[in-house]
Amino acid sequence: MDWVRRLLGDRREGVALFVDGPNVLREEFDVDLDDVRAAAAASGRVVAARLYLNEEAPGSLIRAAEAHGFEVITTSGDVDVKLAVDAAEFVLRNRVATIAVASRDTDFKPAFELAGREGVRTLAIAPGSYGRSDALRSAADESVTLGE
């Protein structure tokens, strides 16, 4: 399948950013969404920025995230599952060079492994050294810890 992509000129460009809201937007981390976007933008032009929240997220947070250019995805189920499935689907259906996941959770390791098999680079963005997942960092091609 790789030879078909090369033959047809399958060029991948840009960064798709997925933010695990419940694990990143916590008081103890004091994360600014602009800093998360900047960390992703260091790997290329951000072509998609999604923030995942549970259905109980305050409207003020949703409006603020949208004002910062994030597409907000709310779910009644597990935020991690929705984000991982969406990231995997994005890898398979879109032509991005890099998938960036901002989280402190190892649940996204399989999505990173899929991305690697599909030739998509991966970036793990940790909300701080306290919130860094060594397993997620190890699965990623590159990692960034906010505040360092």
mmCIF file with all atom_site columns, N, CA and C in Angstrom, residues 47-94:
data_model
loop_
_atom_site.group_PDB
_atom_site.id
_atom_site.type_symbol
_atom_site.label_atom_id
_atom_site.label_alt_id
_atom_site.label_comp_id
_atom_site.label_asym_id
_atom_site.label_entity_id
_atom_site.label_seq_id
_atom_site.pdbx_PDB_ins_code
_atom_site.Cartn_x
_atom_site.Cartn_y
_atom_site.Cartn_z
_atom_site.occupancy
_atom_site.B_iso_or_equiv
_atom_site.pdbx_formal_charge
_atom_site.auth_seq_id
_atom_site.auth_comp_id
_atom_site.auth_asym_id
_atom_site.auth_atom_id
_atom_site.pdbx_PDB_model_num
ATOM 1   N N  . VAL A 1 47 ? -3.357  22.141 11.431 1.00 0.00 ? 47 VAL A N  1
ATOM 2   C CA . VAL A 1 47 ? -4.481  22.104 10.488 1.00 0.00 ? 47 VAL A CA 1
ATOM 3   C C  . VAL A 1 47 ? -5.779  21.689 11.155 1.00 0.00 ? 47 VAL A C  1
ATOM 4   N N  . ALA A 1 48 ? -5.691  21.133 12.356 1.00 0.00 ? 48 ALA A N  1
ATOM 5   C CA . ALA A 1 48 ? -6.874  20.781 13.128 1.00 0.00 ? 48 ALA A CA 1
ATOM 6   C C  . ALA A 1 48 ? -6.499  20.857 14.603 1.00 0.00 ? 48 ALA A C  1
ATOM 7   N N  . ALA A 1 49 ? -7.385  21.435 15.405 1.00 0.00 ? 49 ALA A N  1
ATOM 8   C CA . ALA A 1 49 ? -7.159  21.536 16.852 1.00 0.00 ? 49 ALA A CA 1
ATOM 9   C C  . ALA A 1 49 ? -8.470  21.187 17.542 1.00 0.00 ? 49 ALA A C  1
ATOM 10  N N  . ARG A 1 50 ? -8.454  20.065 18.251 1.00 0.00 ? 50 ARG A N  1
ATOM 11  C CA . ARG A 1 50 ? -9.666  19.596 18.914 1.00 0.00 ? 50 ARG A CA 1
ATOM 12  C C  . ARG A 1 50 ? -9.424  19.464 20.410 1.00 0.00 ? 50 ARG A C  1
ATOM 13  N N  . LEU A 1 51 ? -10.391 19.946 21.172 1.00 0.00 ? 51 LEU A N  1
ATOM 14  C CA . LEU A 1 51 ? -10.372 19.822 22.630 1.00 0.00 ? 51 LEU A CA 1
ATOM 15  C C  . LEU A 1 51 ? -11.519 18.909 23.021 1.00 0.00 ? 51 LEU A C  1
ATOM 16  N N  . TYR A 1 52 ? -11.197 17.851 23.755 1.00 0.00 ? 52 TYR A N  1
ATOM 17  C CA . TYR A 1 52 ? -12.183 16.865 24.183 1.00 0.00 ? 52 TYR A CA 1
ATOM 18  C C  . TYR A 1 52 ? -12.539 17.112 25.641 1.00 0.00 ? 52 TYR A C  1
ATOM 19  N N  . LEU A 1 53 ? -13.852 17.204 25.898 1.00 0.00 ? 53 LEU A N  1
ATOM 20  C CA . LEU A 1 53 ? -14.358 17.469 27.245 1.00 0.00 ? 53 LEU A CA 1
ATOM 21  C C  . LEU A 1 53 ? -15.525 16.537 27.533 1.00 0.00 ? 53 LEU A C  1
ATOM 22  N N  . ASN A 1 54 ? -15.797 16.329 28.822 1.00 0.00 ? 54 ASN A N  1
ATOM 23  C CA . ASN A 1 54 ? -16.991 15.555 29.156 1.00 0.00 ? 54 ASN A CA 1
ATOM 24  C C  . ASN A 1 54 ? -18.196 16.485 29.112 1.00 0.00 ? 54 ASN A C  1
ATOM 25  N N  . GLU A 1 55 ? -19.365 15.900 29.102 1.00 0.00 ? 55 GLU A N  1
ATOM 26  C CA . GLU A 1 55 ? -20.595 16.679 28.918 1.00 0.00 ? 55 GLU A CA 1
ATOM 27  C C  . GLU A 1 55 ? -20.888 17.653 30.058 1.00 0.00 ? 55 GLU A C  1
ATOM 28  N N  . GLU A 1 56 ? -20.181 17.516 31.165 1.00 0.00 ? 56 GLU A N  1
ATOM 29  C CA . GLU A 1 56 ? -20.397 18.406 32.301 1.00 0.00 ? 56 GLU A CA 1
ATOM 30  C C  . GLU A 1 56 ? -19.472 19.625 32.285 1.00 0.00 ? 56 GLU A C  1
ATOM 31  N N  . ALA A 1 57 ? -18.721 19.791 31.217 1.00 0.00 ? 57 ALA A N  1
ATOM 32  C CA . ALA A 1 57 ? -17.797 20.928 31.126 1.00 0.00 ? 57 ALA A CA 1
ATOM 33  C C  . ALA A 1 57 ? -18.586 22.236 31.129 1.00 0.00 ? 57 ALA A C  1
ATOM 34  N N  . PRO A 1 58 ? -18.082 23.232 31.837 1.00 0.00 ? 58 PRO A N  1
ATOM 35  C CA . PRO A 1 58 ? -18.796 24.518 31.877 1.00 0.00 ? 58 PRO A CA 1
ATOM 36  C C  . PRO A 1 58 ? -18.825 25.202 30.506 1.00 0.00 ? 58 PRO A C  1
ATOM 37  N N  . GLY A 1 59 ? -19.927 25.835 30.233 1.00 0.00 ? 59 GLY A N  1
ATOM 38  C CA . GLY A 1 59 ? -20.082 26.564 28.972 1.00 0.00 ? 59 GLY A CA 1
ATOM 39  C C  . GLY A 1 59 ? -19.014 27.614 28.764 1.00 0.00 ? 59 GLY A C  1
ATOM 40  N N  . SER A 1 60 ? -18.558 28.233 29.855 1.00 0.00 ? 60 SER A N  1
ATOM 41  C CA . SER A 1 60 ? -17.522 29.266 29.731 1.00 0.00 ? 60 SER A CA 1
ATOM 42  C C  . SER A 1 60 ? -16.217 28.672 29.203 1.00 0.00 ? 60 SER A C  1
ATOM 43  N N  . LEU A 1 61 ? -15.898 27.446 29.601 1.00 0.00 ? 61 LEU A N  1
ATOM 44  C CA . LEU A 1 61 ? -14.698 26.777 29.097 1.00 0.00 ? 61 LEU A CA 1
ATOM 45  C C  . LEU A 1 61 ? -14.844 26.468 27.618 1.00 0.00 ? 61 LEU A C  1
ATOM 46  N N  . ILE A 1 62 ? -16.000 25.979 27.238 1.00 0.00 ? 62 ILE A N  1
ATOM 47  C CA . ILE A 1 62 ? -16.252 25.654 25.837 1.00 0.00 ? 62 ILE A CA 1
ATOM 48  C C  . ILE A 1 62 ? -16.133 26.903 24.974 1.00 0.00 ? 62 ILE A C  1
ATOM 49  N N  . ARG A 1 63 ? -16.748 28.004 25.401 1.00 0.00 ? 63 ARG A N  1
ATOM 50  C CA . ARG A 1 63 ? -16.692 29.249 24.630 1.00 0.00 ? 63 ARG A CA 1
ATOM 51  C C  . ARG A 1 63 ? -15.269 29.782 24.545 1.00 0.00 ? 63 ARG A C  1
ATOM 52  N N  . ALA A 1 64 ? -14.520 29.699 25.640 1.00 0.00 ? 64 ALA A N  1
ATOM 53  C CA . ALA A 1 64 ? -13.131 30.179 25.638 1.00 0.00 ? 64 ALA A CA 1
ATOM 54  C C  . ALA A 1 64 ? -12.276 29.349 24.682 1.00 0.00 ? 64 ALA A C  1
ATOM 55  N N  . ALA A 1 65 ? -12.463 28.038 24.692 1.00 0.00 ? 65 ALA A N  1
ATOM 56  C CA . ALA A 1 65 ? -11.691 27.167 23.795 1.00 0.00 ? 65 ALA A CA 1
ATOM 57  C C  . ALA A 1 65 ? -12.028 27.468 22.339 1.00 0.00 ? 65 ALA A C  1
ATOM 58  N N  . GLU A 1 66 ? -13.299 27.649 22.056 1.00 0.00 ? 66 GLU A N  1
ATOM 59  C CA . GLU A 1 66 ? -13.710 27.985 20.686 1.00 0.00 ? 66 GLU A CA 1
ATOM 60  C C  . GLU A 1 66 ? -13.153 29.335 20.256 1.00 0.00 ? 66 GLU A C  1
ATOM 61  N N  . ALA A 1 67 ? -13.086 30.280 21.189 1.00 0.00 ? 67 ALA A N  1
ATOM 62  C CA . ALA A 1 67 ? -12.513 31.591 20.880 1.00 0.00 ? 67 ALA A CA 1
ATOM 63  C C  . ALA A 1 67 ? -11.024 31.490 20.550 1.00 0.00 ? 67 ALA A C  1
ATOM 64  N N  . HIS A 1 68 ? -10.376 30.452 21.060 1.00 0.00 ? 68 HIS A N  1
ATOM 65  C CA . HIS A 1 68 ? -8.950  30.225 20.780 1.00 0.00 ? 68 HIS A CA 1
ATOM 66  C C  . HIS A 1 68 ? -8.755  29.321 19.571 1.00 0.00 ? 68 HIS A C  1
ATOM 67  N N  . GLY A 1 69 ? -9.825  29.055 18.830 1.00 0.00 ? 69 GLY A N  1
ATOM 68  C CA . GLY A 1 69 ? -9.721  28.301 17.588 1.00 0.00 ? 69 GLY A CA 1
ATOM 69  C C  . GLY A 1 69 ? -9.783  26.793 17.721 1.00 0.00 ? 69 GLY A C  1
ATOM 70  N N  . PHE A 1 70 ? -10.229 26.295 18.860 1.00 0.00 ? 70 PHE A N  1
ATOM 71  C CA . PHE A 1 70 ? -10.352 24.854 19.050 1.00 0.00 ? 70 PHE A CA 1
ATOM 72  C C  . PHE A 1 70 ? -11.761 24.394 18.698 1.00 0.00 ? 70 PHE A C  1
ATOM 73  N N  . GLU A 1 71 ? -11.848 23.253 18.057 1.00 0.00 ? 71 GLU A N  1
ATOM 74  C CA . GLU A 1 71 ? -13.123 22.574 17.886 1.00 0.00 ? 71 GLU A CA 1
ATOM 75  C C  . GLU A 1 71 ? -13.334 21.787 19.171 1.00 0.00 ? 71 GLU A C  1
ATOM 76  N N  . VAL A 1 72 ? -14.437 22.025 19.844 1.00 0.00 ? 72 VAL A N  1
ATOM 77  C CA . VAL A 1 72 ? -14.703 21.360 21.115 1.00 0.00 ? 72 VAL A CA 1
ATOM 78  C C  . VAL A 1 72 ? -15.604 20.158 20.873 1.00 0.00 ? 72 VAL A C  1
ATOM 79  N N  . ILE A 1 73 ? -15.142 19.008 21.354 1.00 0.00 ? 73 ILE A N  1
ATOM 80  C CA . ILE A 1 73 ? -15.891 17.764 21.256 1.00 0.00 ? 73 ILE A CA 1
ATOM 81  C C  . ILE A 1 73 ? -16.292 17.370 22.672 1.00 0.00 ? 73 ILE A C  1
ATOM 82  N N  . THR A 1 74 ? -17.604 17.300 22.931 1.00 0.00 ? 74 THR A N  1
ATOM 83  C CA . THR A 1 74 ? -18.056 16.863 24.252 1.00 0.00 ? 74 THR A CA 1
ATOM 84  C C  . THR A 1 74 ? -18.650 15.470 24.113 1.00 0.00 ? 74 THR A C  1
ATOM 85  N N  . THR A 1 75 ? -18.461 14.672 25.139 1.00 0.00 ? 75 THR A N  1
ATOM 86  C CA . THR A 1 75 ? -18.953 13.308 25.101 1.00 0.00 ? 75 THR A CA 1
ATOM 87  C C  . THR A 1 75 ? -19.506 12.899 26.457 1.00 0.00 ? 75 THR A C  1
ATOM 88  N N  . SER A 1 76 ? -20.530 12.050 26.411 1.00 0.00 ? 76 SER A N  1
ATOM 89  C CA . SER A 1 76 ? -21.096 11.540 27.660 1.00 0.00 ? 76 SER A CA 1
ATOM 90  C C  . SER A 1 76 ? -20.318 10.322 28.134 1.00 0.00 ? 76 SER A C  1
ATOM 91  N N  . GLY A 1 77 ? -19.558 9.719  27.237 1.00 0.00 ? 77 GLY A N  1
ATOM 92  C CA . GLY A 1 77 ? -18.751 8.557  27.584 1.00 0.00 ? 77 GLY A CA 1
ATOM 93  C C  . GLY A 1 77 ? -17.354 8.965  27.994 1.00 0.00 ? 77 GLY A C  1
ATOM 94  N N  . ASP A 1 78 ? -16.453 8.039  27.872 1.00 0.00 ? 78 ASP A N  1
ATOM 95  C CA . ASP A 1 78 ? -15.064 8.246  28.242 1.00 0.00 ? 78 ASP A CA 1
ATOM 96  C C  . ASP A 1 78 ? -14.374 9.145  27.211 1.00 0.00 ? 78 ASP A C  1
ATOM 97  N N  . VAL A 1 79 ? -13.883 10.282 27.653 1.00 0.00 ? 79 VAL A N  1
ATOM 98  C CA . VAL A 1 79 ? -13.206 11.236 26.781 1.00 0.00 ? 79 VAL A CA 1
ATOM 99  C C  . VAL A 1 79 ? -12.013 10.577 26.096 1.00 0.00 ? 79 VAL A C  1
ATOM 100 N N  . ASP A 1 80 ? -11.264 9.754  26.835 1.00 0.00 ? 80 ASP A N  1
ATOM 101 C CA . ASP A 1 80 ? -10.073 9.116  26.276 1.00 0.00 ? 80 ASP A CA 1
ATOM 102 C C  . ASP A 1 80 ? -10.407 8.229  25.090 1.00 0.00 ? 80 ASP A C  1
ATOM 103 N N  . VAL A 1 81 ? -11.483 7.473  25.204 1.00 0.00 ? 81 VAL A N  1
ATOM 104 C CA . VAL A 1 81 ? -11.866 6.576  24.112 1.00 0.00 ? 81 VAL A CA 1
ATOM 105 C C  . VAL A 1 81 ? -12.245 7.377  22.877 1.00 0.00 ? 81 VAL A C  1
ATOM 106 N N  . LYS A 1 82 ? -13.060 8.404  23.049 1.00 0.00 ? 82 LYS A N  1
ATOM 107 C CA . LYS A 1 82 ? -13.482 9.242  21.918 1.00 0.00 ? 82 LYS A CA 1
ATOM 108 C C  . LYS A 1 82 ? -12.270 9.884  21.251 1.00 0.00 ? 82 LYS A C  1
ATOM 109 N N  . LEU A 1 83 ? -11.361 10.430 22.024 1.00 0.00 ? 83 LEU A N  1
ATOM 110 C CA . LEU A 1 83 ? -10.170 11.069 21.468 1.00 0.00 ? 83 LEU A CA 1
ATOM 111 C C  . LEU A 1 83 ? -9.316  10.053 20.719 1.00 0.00 ? 83 LEU A C  1
ATOM 112 N N  . ALA A 1 84 ? -9.072  8.893  21.309 1.00 0.00 ? 84 ALA A N  1
ATOM 113 C CA . ALA A 1 84 ? -8.223  7.874  20.669 1.00 0.00 ? 84 ALA A CA 1
ATOM 114 C C  . ALA A 1 84 ? -8.830  7.392  19.356 1.00 0.00 ? 84 ALA A C  1
ATOM 115 N N  . VAL A 1 85 ? -10.128 7.161  19.343 1.00 0.00 ? 85 VAL A N  1
ATOM 116 C CA . VAL A 1 85 ? -10.789 6.714  18.118 1.00 0.00 ? 85 VAL A CA 1
ATOM 117 C C  . VAL A 1 85 ? -10.719 7.806  17.058 1.00 0.00 ? 85 VAL A C  1
ATOM 118 N N  . ASP A 1 86 ? -10.988 9.052  17.445 1.00 0.00 ? 86 ASP A N  1
ATOM 119 C CA . ASP A 1 86 ? -10.930 10.153 16.491 1.00 0.00 ? 86 ASP A CA 1
ATOM 120 C C  . ASP A 1 86 ? -9.515  10.345 15.946 1.00 0.00 ? 86 ASP A C  1
ATOM 121 N N  . ALA A 1 87 ? -8.512  10.233 16.808 1.00 0.00 ? 87 ALA A N  1
ATOM 122 C CA . ALA A 1 87 ? -7.125  10.380 16.356 1.00 0.00 ? 87 ALA A CA 1
ATOM 123 C C  . ALA A 1 87 ? -6.773  9.273  15.367 1.00 0.00 ? 87 ALA A C  1
ATOM 124 N N  . ALA A 1 88 ? -7.185  8.040  15.669 1.00 0.00 ? 88 ALA A N  1
ATOM 125 C CA . ALA A 1 88 ? -6.918  6.920  14.761 1.00 0.00 ? 88 ALA A CA 1
ATOM 126 C C  . ALA A 1 88 ? -7.624  7.123  13.425 1.00 0.00 ? 88 ALA A C  1
ATOM 127 N N  . GLU A 1 89 ? -8.871  7.555  13.485 1.00 0.00 ? 89 GLU A N  1
ATOM 128 C CA . GLU A 1 89 ? -9.607  7.819  12.254 1.00 0.00 ? 89 GLU A CA 1
ATOM 129 C C  . GLU A 1 89 ? -8.941  8.940  11.455 1.00 0.00 ? 89 GLU A C  1
ATOM 130 N N  . PHE A 1 90 ? -8.469  9.950  12.147 1.00 0.00 ? 90 PHE A N  1
ATOM 131 C CA . PHE A 1 90 ? -7.799  11.067 11.485 1.00 0.00 ? 90 PHE A CA 1
ATOM 132 C C  . PHE A 1 90 ? -6.531  10.592 10.781 1.00 0.00 ? 90 PHE A C  1
ATOM 133 N N  . VAL A 1 91 ? -5.783  9.710  11.421 1.00 0.00 ? 91 VAL A N  1
ATOM 134 C CA . VAL A 1 91 ? -4.565  9.160  10.824 1.00 0.00 ? 91 VAL A CA 1
ATOM 135 C C  . VAL A 1 91 ? -4.905  8.436  9.525  1.00 0.00 ? 91 VAL A C  1
ATOM 136 N N  . LEU A 1 92 ? -5.974  7.659  9.548  1.00 0.00 ? 92 LEU A N  1
ATOM 137 C CA . LEU A 1 92 ? -6.321  6.836  8.396  1.00 0.00 ? 92 LEU A CA 1
ATOM 138 C C  . LEU A 1 92 ? -6.993  7.603  7.265  1.00 0.00 ? 92 LEU A C  1
ATOM 139 N N  . ARG A 1 93 ? -7.692  8.690  7.583  1.00 0.00 ? 93 ARG A N  1
ATOM 140 C CA . ARG A 1 93 ? -8.472  9.388  6.551  1.00 0.00 ? 93 ARG A CA 1
ATOM 141 C C  . ARG A 1 93 ? -7.923  10.738 6.108  1.00 0.00 ? 93 ARG A C  1
ATOM 142 N N  . ASN A 1 94 ? -7.009  11.293 6.852  1.00 0.00 ? 94 ASN A N  1
ATOM 143 C CA . ASN A 1 94 ? -6.507  12.626 6.520  1.00 0.00 ? 94 ASN A CA 1
ATOM 144 C C  . ASN A 1 94 ? -5.022  12.570 6.229  1.00 0.00 ? 94 ASN A C  1
#
